[in-house]
Amino acid sequence: MRSLLLLIALLLTTAVSFAADAPVVHVYNWSDYVAEDTIDNFTSATGINVVYDVYDANETLEAKLFAGRTGYDVVFPSAHPFAGRHIVSGLYASLDKTQLPNYEHLDAALLKLLEATDPDNKYLVPYMWGTTGIGYNADKVKAVLGADAPVNSWALIFDRHNAEKLSSCGLVLLDDEQEVFAAALIYLGKDANTTNSADIDAATVLINEIRPFVRYFHSSQYINDLANGDICVAHGYSGDVLQSRDRAAEAGQKVPVVYSLPKEGAVMWVDVMAIPIDAPHPQQAYAFINYLLDPHVIANVTNYVAYANPNKDATALLNADIREDAGIYPPAEVRQRLVVPHEIPNKVQRLKTRTWTRIKTGH
Ligand code: N2P
């Protein structure tokens, strides 16, 4: 009996140690940012298991990275200004491109855009890019504001008369300091990257004016709420609004969700992949990044998440309705109105962060 127990114990230990030896990669990504089958397909293709965690704010990732020992092998910050300051702080490993044979599929123009933040593209691999605009329920907005509601303008949100009326059907803002300030500044005709404290004060006054009419600040909850008709206007990321539209259609709900890029302009951002300097499994990190650089893989992701990818060889593989959707791949004249966030001096950044906390808590 005793030897039987010993044998069972031995077998169990062996099984556990086999499991512990199986290759694994720890990934920390934005929510709603891969296709339903991407992670399972990666494991089938490579034999590498994935521990996959998600966040919905750059600040959440950044706090972990600065604390160190995240245990993550691949992370997905926005390039400007977040990943830029992570590079400066020595948080990322420089890339060994020989381990990324699929790197050649990347679009040169996107890599060039990243060079301002990452000279020689040493640390960052572009993953997806998009814009931040307005998601709205066309029926509800029309019911509340009439047929000539300014759905193509930030006035929909920042004109307090509109915001007040929309509060009855649900107006929501991103919990994203950079994006909310940028939208308010653009509406005021100011530079979204301003370092002028008078501009920031003016934006703060504007945001505080509509603050009483904002149902909540959150950066992913609006996807379902818009799809279910629980809210009518959301300041949101392009692909997330479009996923909301798709979810409504799939659920057979006649909720007409529309994505609008305001005529005054909007933020364009690029999210990237990077390997933390203390990543426990760098080899598996390369395998994961290289997999996402495969044109077929990334086309499948874009078809699902409705964000544009920077992979030149994936474009031909996209569903035509995705490739031709101006909300995903904006035409040149719209792209001219897009602004890429810059890093701003620490003093100004601290002012914005402090002010943002006060805005949200209403103090
Ligand atoms: C993914 C949102 C990513 C957009 N759900 C913010 N960069």
XYZ file of C-alpha atoms in Angstrom, residues 141-342:
202
model
C -29.266 60.487 -30.545
C -31.853 61.479 -33.124
C -34.652 60.991 -30.615
C -32.916 63.232 -28.072
C -31.239 65.883 -30.244
C -33.186 65.727 -33.508
C -32.107 64.880 -37.041
C -29.471 67.632 -37.203
C -27.549 66.488 -34.114
C -23.844 67.346 -34.636
C -22.740 63.718 -34.780
C -19.624 64.626 -36.758
C -18.353 67.106 -34.224
C -16.936 67.055 -30.715
C -19.778 69.514 -30.017
C -21.959 66.432 -29.601
C -20.157 65.842 -26.317
C -18.635 69.179 -25.328
C -21.538 71.540 -25.997
C -23.179 71.461 -22.573
C -26.703 71.731 -24.024
C -26.117 68.546 -26.003
C -24.425 66.800 -23.092
C -27.307 67.689 -20.802
C -29.874 66.209 -23.191
C -27.734 63.136 -23.872
C -27.459 62.456 -20.149
C -31.003 61.041 -20.366
C -29.896 58.236 -22.724
C -26.329 57.832 -21.427
C -23.189 59.832 -22.229
C -19.900 58.106 -21.418
C -16.274 59.244 -21.541
C -13.092 57.203 -21.695
C -11.179 56.849 -18.447
C -8.170 58.131 -20.347
C -6.662 61.437 -19.291
C -4.690 61.900 -22.471
C -7.681 61.216 -24.725
C -10.241 63.309 -22.846
C -7.914 66.316 -22.664
C -6.980 65.877 -26.334
C -10.644 65.793 -27.408
C -11.487 68.888 -25.338
C -8.433 70.765 -26.632
C -9.203 69.871 -30.248
C -12.811 71.055 -29.782
C -11.443 74.364 -28.435
C -9.229 74.704 -31.507
C -6.056 74.155 -29.459
C -3.126 71.830 -30.026
C -3.836 68.448 -28.416
C -0.165 68.367 -27.372
C -0.183 71.819 -25.826
C 2.142 72.542 -22.947
C 0.457 75.861 -22.213
C -1.232 75.787 -18.803
C -3.873 78.333 -19.916
C -4.967 75.872 -22.635
C -5.107 73.068 -20.104
C -7.145 75.259 -17.761
C -9.590 76.045 -20.581
C -9.962 72.337 -21.354
C -10.479 71.622 -17.652
C -13.279 74.198 -17.436
C -14.927 72.648 -20.490
C -14.698 69.079 -19.181
C -15.981 70.158 -15.760
C -18.968 71.831 -17.417
C -20.168 68.586 -18.944
C -18.965 66.431 -16.030
C -22.417 66.368 -14.324
C -23.905 64.827 -17.474
C -21.346 62.015 -17.825
C -22.742 58.687 -16.653
C -19.332 57.106 -16.128
C -15.670 57.205 -17.154
C -14.509 53.788 -18.370
C -12.410 52.515 -21.256
C -14.056 49.210 -22.173
C -17.491 49.013 -20.533
C -19.047 51.107 -23.316
C -18.544 48.329 -25.890
C -21.369 46.241 -24.453
C -23.416 49.166 -23.165
C -23.574 50.781 -26.580
C -24.396 47.429 -28.221
C -27.227 46.787 -25.742
C -28.700 50.271 -26.101
C -27.898 51.081 -22.450
C -26.012 54.245 -23.426
C -26.300 56.490 -26.496
C -22.947 58.286 -26.858
C -19.440 57.113 -25.985
C -16.076 58.738 -26.435
C -14.297 55.634 -27.690
C -11.502 53.882 -29.553
C -12.333 53.202 -33.219
C -12.192 49.409 -33.234
C -13.956 49.062 -29.910
C -16.914 51.099 -31.201
C -16.976 48.986 -34.355
C -16.848 45.802 -32.253
C -19.819 47.207 -30.366
C -21.654 47.637 -33.670
C -20.803 44.022 -34.596
C -21.903 42.689 -31.204
C -25.270 44.430 -31.579
C -25.729 42.920 -35.041
C -24.682 39.434 -33.891
C -27.112 39.574 -30.982
C -29.829 40.379 -33.524
C -30.420 43.705 -31.785
C -31.427 46.553 -34.009
C -29.053 48.953 -32.305
C -27.503 51.214 -34.959
C -24.029 51.866 -33.548
C -21.971 54.310 -35.627
C -18.338 55.437 -35.310
C -17.661 59.099 -36.043
C -14.305 60.832 -36.496
C -15.096 64.455 -35.595
C -14.470 67.067 -38.266
C -12.301 69.162 -35.893
C -9.750 66.348 -35.775
C -8.904 63.442 -33.490
C -6.077 61.473 -31.937
C -4.328 58.765 -33.918
C -2.374 56.305 -31.809
C -0.145 53.312 -32.482
C 0.008 50.404 -30.051
C 3.185 48.355 -30.051
C 4.645 45.133 -28.714
C 7.678 45.181 -26.445
C 9.624 42.725 -24.282
C 10.197 43.882 -20.684
C 13.877 43.917 -19.775
C 13.278 41.299 -17.054
C 10.958 39.065 -19.124
C 11.314 35.494 -17.802
C 10.748 33.852 -21.231
C 12.269 36.076 -23.932
C 12.544 33.251 -26.454
C 8.820 32.551 -26.210
C 8.177 36.309 -26.385
C 9.885 36.383 -29.796
C 7.809 33.415 -30.943
C 4.626 35.225 -29.884
C 5.549 38.526 -31.542
C 6.697 36.775 -34.698
C 3.393 34.883 -34.840
C 1.447 38.164 -34.706
C 3.594 39.486 -37.561
C 2.379 36.694 -39.832
C 0.147 38.396 -42.451
C -2.563 35.714 -42.196
C -2.628 35.855 -38.412
C -2.786 39.634 -38.160
C -5.359 39.921 -40.977
C -7.553 37.561 -38.987
C -7.099 39.776 -35.905
C -7.983 42.964 -37.806
C -11.036 41.303 -39.339
C -12.231 40.583 -35.811
C -11.160 43.621 -33.742
C -11.667 46.266 -36.462
C -8.332 47.999 -35.846
C -5.900 48.731 -38.671
C -2.663 46.762 -38.633
C 0.742 47.933 -39.898
C 1.418 44.753 -41.899
C 1.706 45.592 -45.602
C 1.286 41.985 -46.667
C -1.904 41.561 -44.637
C -3.927 44.207 -46.482
C -4.826 41.934 -49.399
C -5.999 39.295 -46.923
C -8.511 41.511 -45.117
C -12.258 41.204 -45.583
C -13.241 43.829 -48.155
C -15.719 45.520 -45.788
C -12.926 46.007 -43.228
C -10.389 47.259 -45.763
C -12.892 49.735 -47.144
C -14.256 50.961 -43.815
C -13.216 54.621 -43.488
C -13.487 54.315 -39.701
C -10.694 51.709 -39.743
C -8.522 52.893 -42.639
C -9.345 56.628 -42.877
C -8.857 58.235 -46.290
C -5.919 60.628 -46.767
C -7.929 63.835 -46.241
C -9.174 62.546 -42.877
C -5.713 61.389 -41.850
C -4.515 64.965 -42.246
C -6.762 65.931 -39.346
C -5.322 63.299 -37.036
C -2.837 64.198 -34.343
C -0.312 61.857 -32.773
C 0.238 62.466 -29.027
C 3.705 63.612 -27.973
